[in-house]
Short mmCIF file of N, CA and C in Angstrom, two decimals:
data_model
loop_
_atom_site.label_atom_id
_atom_site.label_comp_id
_atom_site.label_asym_id
_atom_site.label_seq_id
_atom_site.Cartn_x
_atom_site.Cartn_y
_atom_site.Cartn_z
N UNK A 399 125.60 168.18 119.49
CA UNK A 399 125.79 169.66 119.36
C UNK A 399 127.18 169.99 119.46
N UNK A 400 127.66 170.93 118.65
CA UNK A 400 128.98 171.39 118.74
C UNK A 400 130.08 170.66 117.88
N UNK A 401 129.60 169.63 117.26
CA UNK A 401 130.53 168.97 116.39
C UNK A 401 130.38 169.26 114.93
N UNK A 402 131.57 169.41 114.24
CA UNK A 402 131.52 169.71 112.86
C UNK A 402 131.77 168.41 112.11
N UNK A 403 130.94 167.96 111.36
CA UNK A 403 130.89 166.59 110.82
C UNK A 403 130.77 166.65 109.25
N UNK A 404 131.66 166.00 108.58
CA UNK A 404 131.58 165.79 107.16
C UNK A 404 130.87 164.40 107.00
N UNK A 405 129.83 164.38 106.21
CA UNK A 405 129.08 163.12 105.94
C UNK A 405 129.12 162.89 104.39
N UNK A 406 129.51 161.65 104.10
CA UNK A 406 129.60 161.24 102.64
C UNK A 406 128.58 160.19 102.41
N UNK A 407 127.53 160.45 101.76
CA UNK A 407 126.50 159.51 101.55
C UNK A 407 126.53 158.62 100.30
N UNK A 408 127.76 158.73 99.60
CA UNK A 408 128.03 157.77 98.48
C UNK A 408 126.98 157.98 97.29
N UNK A 409 126.30 159.14 97.20
CA UNK A 409 125.30 159.34 96.15
C UNK A 409 124.29 158.15 96.22
N UNK A 410 123.96 157.80 97.42
CA UNK A 410 123.00 156.60 97.51
C UNK A 410 121.83 156.89 98.41
N UNK A 411 121.45 155.84 99.02
CA UNK A 411 120.06 155.84 99.82
C UNK A 411 120.03 156.78 100.90
N UNK A 412 121.14 157.16 101.53
CA UNK A 412 121.10 158.04 102.66
C UNK A 412 121.27 159.57 102.30
N UNK A 413 121.35 159.86 101.10
CA UNK A 413 121.87 161.24 100.72
C UNK A 413 120.93 162.26 101.32
N UNK A 414 119.68 162.04 101.63
CA UNK A 414 118.80 163.06 102.28
C UNK A 414 118.63 162.90 103.77
N UNK A 415 118.56 161.64 104.23
CA UNK A 415 118.30 161.33 105.59
C UNK A 415 119.48 161.58 106.49
N UNK A 416 120.73 161.08 106.10
CA UNK A 416 121.89 161.16 106.99
C UNK A 416 122.26 162.65 107.36
N UNK A 417 122.27 163.51 106.42
CA UNK A 417 122.60 164.93 106.79
C UNK A 417 121.54 165.50 107.77
N UNK A 418 120.26 165.16 107.38
CA UNK A 418 119.17 165.77 108.17
C UNK A 418 119.21 165.18 109.56
N UNK A 419 119.51 163.96 109.78
CA UNK A 419 119.53 163.45 111.14
C UNK A 419 120.68 164.05 111.92
N UNK A 420 121.89 164.27 111.34
CA UNK A 420 123.00 164.99 112.01
C UNK A 420 122.63 166.43 112.32
N UNK A 421 122.00 167.10 111.44
CA UNK A 421 121.68 168.44 111.62
C UNK A 421 120.56 168.58 112.73
N UNK A 422 119.58 167.67 112.77
CA UNK A 422 118.57 167.65 113.70
C UNK A 422 119.21 167.44 115.16
N UNK A 423 120.39 166.65 115.20
CA UNK A 423 121.02 166.41 116.47
C UNK A 423 121.90 167.57 116.85
N UNK A 424 121.93 168.56 116.04
CA UNK A 424 122.70 169.80 116.39
C UNK A 424 124.15 170.03 115.84
N UNK A 425 124.45 169.06 115.01
CA UNK A 425 125.88 169.09 114.40
C UNK A 425 125.90 170.09 113.20
N UNK A 426 127.08 170.64 113.03
CA UNK A 426 127.34 171.51 111.84
C UNK A 426 127.73 170.50 110.77
N UNK A 427 126.96 170.35 109.73
CA UNK A 427 127.10 169.23 108.74
C UNK A 427 127.60 169.79 107.44
N UNK A 428 128.61 169.19 106.96
CA UNK A 428 129.15 169.38 105.52
C UNK A 428 128.73 168.06 104.80
N UNK A 429 127.82 168.10 103.79
CA UNK A 429 127.41 166.92 103.12
C UNK A 429 128.02 166.74 101.78
N UNK A 430 128.59 165.57 101.48
CA UNK A 430 129.12 165.26 100.08
C UNK A 430 128.48 163.89 99.69
N UNK A 431 128.58 163.68 98.46
CA UNK A 431 128.00 162.41 97.89
C UNK A 431 126.42 162.45 98.08
N UNK A 432 125.87 163.67 97.84
CA UNK A 432 124.46 163.81 97.99
C UNK A 432 123.70 164.19 96.66
N UNK A 433 124.37 163.78 95.54
CA UNK A 433 123.70 164.15 94.29
C UNK A 433 123.57 162.92 93.44
N UNK A 434 122.75 161.95 93.86
CA UNK A 434 122.51 160.75 93.08
C UNK A 434 121.89 161.03 91.80
N UNK A 435 122.44 160.27 90.70
CA UNK A 435 121.80 160.36 89.42
C UNK A 435 121.42 159.08 88.86
N UNK A 436 121.45 158.10 89.78
CA UNK A 436 121.06 156.75 89.25
C UNK A 436 122.31 155.88 88.81
N UNK A 437 123.35 156.54 88.54
CA UNK A 437 124.46 155.86 87.96
C UNK A 437 125.79 156.06 88.76
N UNK A 438 125.78 157.10 89.67
CA UNK A 438 127.01 157.49 90.36
C UNK A 438 127.12 156.99 91.79
N UNK A 439 126.24 156.00 92.15
CA UNK A 439 126.37 155.48 93.46
C UNK A 439 127.74 154.90 93.74
N UNK A 440 128.32 155.18 94.92
CA UNK A 440 129.65 154.69 95.41
C UNK A 440 130.83 155.06 94.43
N UNK A 441 130.50 156.07 93.45
CA UNK A 441 131.61 156.41 92.55
C UNK A 441 132.52 157.42 93.09
N UNK A 442 133.68 156.88 93.38
CA UNK A 442 134.84 157.69 94.04
C UNK A 442 134.41 158.38 95.31
N UNK A 443 133.44 157.71 96.07
CA UNK A 443 133.05 158.34 97.29
C UNK A 443 132.55 157.22 98.24
N UNK A 444 132.07 157.63 99.29
CA UNK A 444 131.47 156.71 100.29
C UNK A 444 132.48 155.80 101.02
N UNK A 445 131.94 154.77 101.79
CA UNK A 445 132.80 154.07 102.62
C UNK A 445 133.76 153.13 101.85
N UNK A 446 133.41 152.86 100.55
CA UNK A 446 134.37 151.97 99.81
C UNK A 446 135.46 152.90 99.20
N UNK A 447 135.39 154.12 99.15
CA UNK A 447 136.34 155.01 98.58
C UNK A 447 136.46 156.25 99.45
N UNK A 448 137.06 156.23 100.70
CA UNK A 448 137.00 157.32 101.62
C UNK A 448 137.93 158.42 101.44
N UNK A 449 138.68 158.45 100.29
CA UNK A 449 139.68 159.54 100.11
C UNK A 449 139.01 160.94 100.08
N UNK A 450 137.94 161.06 99.42
CA UNK A 450 137.11 162.27 99.38
C UNK A 450 136.79 162.77 100.85
N UNK A 451 136.36 161.85 101.62
CA UNK A 451 135.98 162.19 103.01
C UNK A 451 137.24 162.68 103.81
N UNK A 452 138.34 161.89 103.64
CA UNK A 452 139.52 162.35 104.39
C UNK A 452 139.88 163.73 103.99
N UNK A 453 139.88 164.06 102.72
CA UNK A 453 140.24 165.40 102.22
C UNK A 453 139.36 166.50 102.72
N UNK A 454 138.13 166.24 102.68
CA UNK A 454 137.14 167.20 103.22
C UNK A 454 137.21 167.41 104.68
N UNK A 455 137.39 166.44 105.43
CA UNK A 455 137.57 166.54 106.91
C UNK A 455 138.80 167.49 107.15
N UNK A 456 139.83 167.21 106.52
CA UNK A 456 141.03 168.15 106.66
C UNK A 456 140.76 169.50 106.19
N UNK A 457 140.19 169.67 105.04
CA UNK A 457 139.90 170.99 104.40
C UNK A 457 139.01 171.81 105.22
N UNK A 458 137.93 171.18 105.80
CA UNK A 458 136.92 171.84 106.57
C UNK A 458 137.32 172.01 108.06
N UNK A 459 138.45 171.40 108.45
CA UNK A 459 138.92 171.31 109.86
C UNK A 459 137.73 170.72 110.78
N UNK A 460 137.08 169.68 110.28
CA UNK A 460 136.06 169.09 110.89
C UNK A 460 136.51 168.16 112.01
N UNK A 461 135.61 167.94 113.04
CA UNK A 461 135.92 167.04 114.11
C UNK A 461 136.09 165.65 113.60
N UNK A 462 135.24 165.20 112.68
CA UNK A 462 135.24 163.88 112.13
C UNK A 462 134.47 163.78 110.76
N UNK A 463 134.60 162.60 110.26
CA UNK A 463 133.86 162.43 109.06
C UNK A 463 133.17 160.95 109.11
N UNK A 464 132.05 160.87 108.42
CA UNK A 464 131.21 159.68 108.36
C UNK A 464 130.99 159.33 106.87
N UNK A 465 131.42 158.09 106.50
CA UNK A 465 131.21 157.69 105.13
C UNK A 465 130.35 156.46 105.23
N UNK A 466 129.18 156.54 104.44
CA UNK A 466 128.32 155.37 104.30
C UNK A 466 128.46 154.82 102.92
N UNK A 467 127.93 153.67 102.73
CA UNK A 467 127.96 153.08 101.38
C UNK A 467 126.61 153.36 100.71
N UNK A 468 126.52 153.04 99.40
CA UNK A 468 125.33 153.26 98.58
C UNK A 468 123.98 152.95 99.19
N UNK A 469 123.97 151.76 99.84
CA UNK A 469 122.67 151.25 100.38
C UNK A 469 122.59 151.60 101.86
N UNK A 470 123.62 152.26 102.33
CA UNK A 470 123.57 152.73 103.77
C UNK A 470 123.81 151.79 104.90
N UNK A 471 124.24 150.58 104.57
CA UNK A 471 124.43 149.68 105.62
C UNK A 471 125.84 149.56 106.18
N UNK A 472 126.73 150.20 105.55
CA UNK A 472 128.17 150.16 105.96
C UNK A 472 128.65 151.52 106.40
N UNK A 473 129.50 151.60 107.26
CA UNK A 473 130.08 152.82 107.85
C UNK A 473 131.55 152.75 108.01
N UNK A 474 132.24 153.75 107.61
CA UNK A 474 133.64 153.98 107.90
C UNK A 474 133.73 155.43 108.43
N UNK A 475 134.51 155.67 109.35
CA UNK A 475 134.73 157.05 109.85
C UNK A 475 136.14 157.51 109.74
N UNK A 476 136.29 158.87 109.85
CA UNK A 476 137.60 159.51 109.82
C UNK A 476 137.78 160.45 110.93
N UNK A 477 138.84 160.40 111.56
CA UNK A 477 139.02 161.38 112.74
C UNK A 477 139.43 162.74 112.27
N UNK A 478 139.67 163.61 113.12
CA UNK A 478 139.96 165.03 112.78
C UNK A 478 141.30 165.17 112.06
N UNK A 479 142.20 164.09 112.09
CA UNK A 479 143.45 164.12 111.48
C UNK A 479 143.29 163.48 110.11
N UNK A 480 142.14 163.02 109.75
CA UNK A 480 142.09 162.35 108.37
C UNK A 480 142.36 160.87 108.38
N UNK A 481 142.59 160.28 109.68
CA UNK A 481 142.90 158.90 109.79
C UNK A 481 141.59 158.02 109.74
N UNK A 482 141.69 156.95 108.95
CA UNK A 482 140.49 156.07 108.78
C UNK A 482 140.27 155.30 110.13
N UNK A 483 138.98 155.13 110.41
CA UNK A 483 138.54 154.24 111.54
C UNK A 483 137.64 153.26 110.95
N UNK A 484 138.08 151.95 110.85
CA UNK A 484 137.44 150.95 110.08
C UNK A 484 136.46 150.30 111.01
N UNK A 485 135.74 149.30 110.35
CA UNK A 485 134.63 148.61 111.02
C UNK A 485 135.03 147.87 112.37
N UNK A 486 136.33 147.33 112.33
CA UNK A 486 136.78 146.63 113.58
C UNK A 486 136.90 147.65 114.76
N UNK A 487 137.50 148.81 114.40
CA UNK A 487 137.66 149.85 115.41
C UNK A 487 136.36 150.39 115.87
N UNK A 488 135.47 150.51 114.94
CA UNK A 488 134.17 151.09 115.32
C UNK A 488 133.42 150.14 116.23
N UNK A 489 133.50 148.86 115.84
CA UNK A 489 132.89 147.76 116.67
C UNK A 489 133.47 147.73 118.10
N UNK A 490 134.72 147.97 118.20
CA UNK A 490 135.41 148.03 119.48
C UNK A 490 134.87 149.11 120.35
N UNK A 491 134.78 150.27 119.67
CA UNK A 491 134.29 151.50 120.37
C UNK A 491 132.90 151.33 120.93
N UNK A 492 132.06 150.84 120.12
CA UNK A 492 130.64 150.58 120.46
C UNK A 492 130.64 149.61 121.58
N UNK A 493 131.36 148.41 121.44
CA UNK A 493 131.25 147.33 122.46
C UNK A 493 131.78 147.77 123.72
N UNK A 494 132.89 148.44 123.87
CA UNK A 494 133.46 148.89 125.15
C UNK A 494 132.47 149.85 125.78
N UNK A 495 131.88 150.73 125.05
CA UNK A 495 130.91 151.71 125.64
C UNK A 495 129.72 150.98 126.18
N UNK A 496 129.25 150.02 125.42
CA UNK A 496 128.09 149.22 125.87
C UNK A 496 128.45 148.42 127.17
N UNK A 497 129.63 147.83 127.12
CA UNK A 497 130.08 147.00 128.26
C UNK A 497 130.13 147.93 129.61
N UNK A 498 130.67 149.12 129.42
CA UNK A 498 130.79 150.00 130.60
C UNK A 498 129.49 150.45 131.10
N UNK A 499 128.52 150.46 130.15
CA UNK A 499 127.12 150.93 130.61
C UNK A 499 126.35 149.76 131.00
N UNK A 500 126.89 148.49 131.05
CA UNK A 500 126.16 147.29 131.40
C UNK A 500 125.11 146.87 130.34
N UNK A 501 125.34 147.22 129.07
CA UNK A 501 124.33 147.04 128.01
C UNK A 501 125.02 146.10 126.99
N UNK A 502 125.68 145.08 127.26
CA UNK A 502 126.36 144.20 126.21
C UNK A 502 126.06 142.74 126.62
N UNK A 503 124.84 142.36 126.36
CA UNK A 503 124.57 140.90 126.58
C UNK A 503 125.22 140.02 125.50
N UNK A 504 125.61 138.87 125.84
CA UNK A 504 126.14 137.91 124.87
C UNK A 504 127.58 138.35 124.39
N UNK A 505 128.05 137.62 123.45
CA UNK A 505 129.39 137.98 122.93
C UNK A 505 129.21 139.01 121.77
N UNK A 506 130.32 139.63 121.47
CA UNK A 506 130.53 140.48 120.23
C UNK A 506 130.86 139.45 119.13
N UNK A 507 130.29 139.56 117.94
CA UNK A 507 130.55 138.69 116.87
C UNK A 507 131.28 139.48 115.70
N UNK A 508 132.37 138.97 115.31
CA UNK A 508 133.10 139.43 114.19
C UNK A 508 133.07 138.40 113.09
N UNK A 509 134.03 138.45 112.20
CA UNK A 509 134.11 137.42 111.13
C UNK A 509 135.55 136.85 111.08
N UNK A 510 135.78 135.85 110.30
CA UNK A 510 137.06 135.28 110.05
C UNK A 510 138.16 136.34 109.62
N UNK A 511 137.62 137.45 109.02
CA UNK A 511 138.39 138.51 108.51
C UNK A 511 138.75 139.60 109.53
N UNK A 512 138.02 139.47 110.69
CA UNK A 512 138.27 140.54 111.73
C UNK A 512 139.73 140.52 112.19
N UNK A 513 140.23 141.64 112.50
CA UNK A 513 141.70 141.79 112.87
C UNK A 513 141.96 141.03 114.15
N UNK A 514 143.08 140.27 114.21
CA UNK A 514 143.39 139.58 115.44
C UNK A 514 143.55 140.48 116.59
N UNK A 515 144.07 141.71 116.30
CA UNK A 515 144.25 142.68 117.35
C UNK A 515 142.93 143.11 117.96
N UNK A 516 141.81 143.00 117.22
CA UNK A 516 140.49 143.33 117.79
C UNK A 516 140.10 142.17 118.79
N UNK A 517 140.32 141.00 118.34
CA UNK A 517 140.07 139.91 119.38
C UNK A 517 140.89 139.95 120.62
N UNK A 518 142.23 140.29 120.51
CA UNK A 518 143.04 140.49 121.77
C UNK A 518 142.56 141.64 122.54
N UNK A 519 142.17 142.74 121.88
CA UNK A 519 141.66 143.98 122.64
C UNK A 519 140.40 143.58 123.40
N UNK A 520 139.49 142.77 122.79
CA UNK A 520 138.32 142.36 123.54
C UNK A 520 138.63 141.42 124.67
N UNK A 521 139.65 140.62 124.47
CA UNK A 521 140.08 139.74 125.58
C UNK A 521 140.57 140.55 126.82
N UNK A 522 141.33 141.60 126.53
CA UNK A 522 141.82 142.47 127.59
C UNK A 522 140.70 143.19 128.25
N UNK A 523 139.64 143.39 127.57
CA UNK A 523 138.41 144.10 128.23
C UNK A 523 137.48 143.08 128.91
N UNK A 524 137.74 141.78 128.73
CA UNK A 524 136.87 140.78 129.30
C UNK A 524 135.61 140.59 128.43
N UNK A 525 135.64 140.91 127.17
CA UNK A 525 134.54 140.89 126.30
C UNK A 525 134.66 139.57 125.46
N UNK A 526 133.66 138.75 125.56
CA UNK A 526 133.61 137.51 124.78
C UNK A 526 133.53 137.85 123.28
N UNK A 527 134.27 137.18 122.44
CA UNK A 527 134.25 137.52 121.02
C UNK A 527 134.20 136.13 120.22
N UNK A 528 133.25 136.14 119.29
CA UNK A 528 133.04 134.89 118.42
C UNK A 528 133.28 135.43 116.95
N UNK A 529 133.81 134.40 116.15
CA UNK A 529 134.13 134.65 114.81
C UNK A 529 133.07 133.80 113.86
N UNK A 530 132.44 134.56 113.01
CA UNK A 530 131.52 133.80 111.99
C UNK A 530 132.17 133.86 110.66
N UNK A 531 131.65 133.09 109.73
CA UNK A 531 132.07 133.19 108.42
C UNK A 531 131.80 134.60 107.94
N UNK A 532 132.40 135.01 106.75
CA UNK A 532 132.32 136.38 106.25
C UNK A 532 131.02 136.51 105.64
N UNK A 533 130.37 137.63 106.05
CA UNK A 533 128.96 137.95 105.52
C UNK A 533 128.08 138.33 106.70
N UNK A 534 127.29 139.31 106.55
CA UNK A 534 126.46 139.72 107.57
C UNK A 534 125.36 138.68 108.13
N UNK A 535 124.97 137.86 107.18
CA UNK A 535 124.02 136.85 107.47
C UNK A 535 124.63 135.86 108.57
N UNK A 536 125.87 135.59 108.37
CA UNK A 536 126.60 134.68 109.37
C UNK A 536 126.83 135.32 110.66
N UNK A 537 127.14 136.65 110.68
CA UNK A 537 127.28 137.46 111.80
C UNK A 537 125.82 137.37 112.61
N UNK A 538 124.82 137.64 111.89
CA UNK A 538 123.49 137.63 112.48
C UNK A 538 123.11 136.20 113.05
N UNK A 539 123.45 135.12 112.40
CA UNK A 539 123.23 133.76 112.91
C UNK A 539 123.92 133.61 114.26
N UNK A 540 125.19 133.96 114.34
CA UNK A 540 125.81 133.71 115.62
C UNK A 540 125.29 134.67 116.72
N UNK A 541 124.95 135.93 116.33
CA UNK A 541 124.29 136.78 117.35
C UNK A 541 123.10 136.15 117.92
N UNK A 542 122.29 135.59 117.08
CA UNK A 542 121.04 134.92 117.51
C UNK A 542 121.31 133.68 118.32
N UNK A 543 122.28 132.89 117.89
CA UNK A 543 122.60 131.67 118.54
C UNK A 543 123.13 131.88 119.95
N UNK A 544 123.90 132.99 120.17
CA UNK A 544 124.39 133.26 121.47
C UNK A 544 123.83 134.46 122.24
N UNK A 545 122.61 134.90 121.76
CA UNK A 545 121.88 135.97 122.43
C UNK A 545 122.64 137.19 122.48
N UNK A 546 123.49 137.61 121.49
CA UNK A 546 124.27 138.76 121.41
C UNK A 546 123.46 139.90 120.74
N UNK A 547 123.97 141.07 120.83
CA UNK A 547 123.32 142.24 120.19
C UNK A 547 124.29 143.00 119.28
N UNK A 548 125.49 142.76 119.33
CA UNK A 548 126.42 143.53 118.61
C UNK A 548 127.46 142.67 117.83
N UNK A 549 127.53 143.01 116.55
CA UNK A 549 128.49 142.34 115.66
C UNK A 549 128.80 143.05 114.42
N UNK A 550 129.80 142.65 113.73
CA UNK A 550 130.09 143.37 112.52
C UNK A 550 131.22 142.89 111.79
N UNK A 551 131.52 143.56 110.59
CA UNK A 551 132.64 143.13 109.81
C UNK A 551 133.65 144.36 109.64
N UNK A 552 134.87 144.04 109.25
CA UNK A 552 135.85 145.02 109.02
C UNK A 552 135.45 146.11 108.09
N UNK A 553 134.60 145.72 107.07
CA UNK A 553 134.12 146.70 106.06
C UNK A 553 133.16 147.81 106.64
N UNK A 554 132.84 147.64 107.83
CA UNK A 554 131.97 148.67 108.52
C UNK A 554 130.49 148.21 108.51
N UNK A 555 130.18 147.01 108.16
CA UNK A 555 128.83 146.58 108.30
C UNK A 555 128.60 146.08 109.69
N UNK A 556 127.91 146.92 110.52
CA UNK A 556 127.85 146.68 111.98
C UNK A 556 126.30 146.43 112.28
N UNK A 557 126.06 145.43 113.10
CA UNK A 557 124.67 145.09 113.42
C UNK A 557 124.52 145.41 114.95
N UNK A 558 123.50 146.30 115.28
CA UNK A 558 123.19 146.57 116.68
C UNK A 558 121.73 146.15 116.84
N UNK A 559 121.63 144.87 117.18
CA UNK A 559 120.27 144.25 117.25
C UNK A 559 119.34 144.89 118.30
N UNK A 560 119.97 145.56 119.29
CA UNK A 560 119.10 146.18 120.30
C UNK A 560 118.65 147.60 119.78
N UNK A 561 119.09 147.97 118.69
CA UNK A 561 118.70 149.27 118.10
C UNK A 561 117.92 149.09 116.80
N UNK A 562 118.28 148.06 115.96
CA UNK A 562 117.58 147.73 114.71
C UNK A 562 117.67 146.36 114.33
N UNK A 563 117.08 145.93 113.28
CA UNK A 563 117.06 144.52 112.91
C UNK A 563 118.02 144.11 111.94
N UNK A 564 118.86 145.07 111.47
CA UNK A 564 119.81 144.79 110.39
C UNK A 564 120.94 145.85 110.51
N UNK A 565 121.85 145.65 109.62
CA UNK A 565 122.99 146.64 109.60
C UNK A 565 122.52 147.95 109.13
N UNK A 566 122.90 149.03 109.74
CA UNK A 566 122.41 150.39 109.42
C UNK A 566 123.63 151.32 109.74
N UNK A 567 124.24 151.91 108.80
CA UNK A 567 125.35 152.79 108.94
C UNK A 567 125.12 153.96 109.87
N UNK A 568 123.98 154.62 109.72
CA UNK A 568 123.65 155.74 110.56
C UNK A 568 123.37 155.37 111.93
N UNK A 569 122.78 154.19 112.19
CA UNK A 569 122.54 153.78 113.57
C UNK A 569 123.97 153.55 114.25
N UNK A 570 124.79 152.86 113.51
CA UNK A 570 126.18 152.63 113.92
C UNK A 570 126.92 153.92 114.27
N UNK A 571 126.77 154.91 113.29
CA UNK A 571 127.47 156.17 113.47
C UNK A 571 126.94 156.89 114.83
N UNK A 572 125.63 156.79 114.91
CA UNK A 572 125.05 157.51 116.14
C UNK A 572 125.58 156.87 117.41
N UNK A 573 125.84 155.53 117.38
CA UNK A 573 126.30 154.87 118.62
C UNK A 573 127.75 155.36 118.90
N UNK A 574 128.55 155.54 117.82
CA UNK A 574 129.95 156.08 118.04
C UNK A 574 129.89 157.51 118.53
N UNK A 575 128.99 158.28 117.85
CA UNK A 575 128.90 159.69 118.23
C UNK A 575 128.48 159.83 119.73
N UNK A 576 127.55 159.02 120.13
CA UNK A 576 127.08 159.05 121.52
C UNK A 576 128.17 158.79 122.49
N UNK A 577 129.00 157.80 122.08
CA UNK A 577 130.25 157.53 122.93
C UNK A 577 131.22 158.65 123.04
N UNK A 578 131.37 159.32 121.89
CA UNK A 578 132.31 160.42 121.84
C UNK A 578 131.75 161.59 122.70
N UNK A 579 130.49 161.80 122.72
CA UNK A 579 129.93 162.87 123.49
C UNK A 579 130.03 162.52 124.98
N UNK A 580 129.78 161.25 125.37
CA UNK A 580 129.84 160.83 126.65
C UNK A 580 131.18 160.85 127.22
N UNK A 581 132.18 160.52 126.44
CA UNK A 581 133.59 160.51 126.79
C UNK A 581 134.33 161.85 126.69
N UNK A 582 133.68 162.80 126.03
CA UNK A 582 134.22 164.10 125.89
C UNK A 582 135.33 164.12 124.91
#
């Protein structure tokens, strides 16, 4: 409640659900990329092309923006200043919040492409971090191997196994929003 959010659904699978979920949670929602025609999926919008989201967040003076990709499994966010928050940063936010709540079993899994700064930040927090080959299937393999629940890629494909069985951009976004609300 009380957040003004721009959500870009990339003219894809989440065009109806994502705005509805956020509205039901009490957010003031500005939805873009919600006019799929079968050909315009990810076309100059969504998590792969976040410029539209950045512009709308600034134009609407929104608190933040959420960009999903066409099939809804990736998430990129934008802060109130229009600055991108990529998958590594989102993974960090979720992981630290879970750690502080005592809800982070196993290591966090990233990929060979994860930012070295992310690994160092996890080390400073005392969070074990493993690197998998690039691809969500490899992240999933390591999560299962080490009994972890949280992993992801820089692209914003985040897996929260204690919430769902695969990457889901809205599930990931809700984890970040919950942290924002808890932390004020």
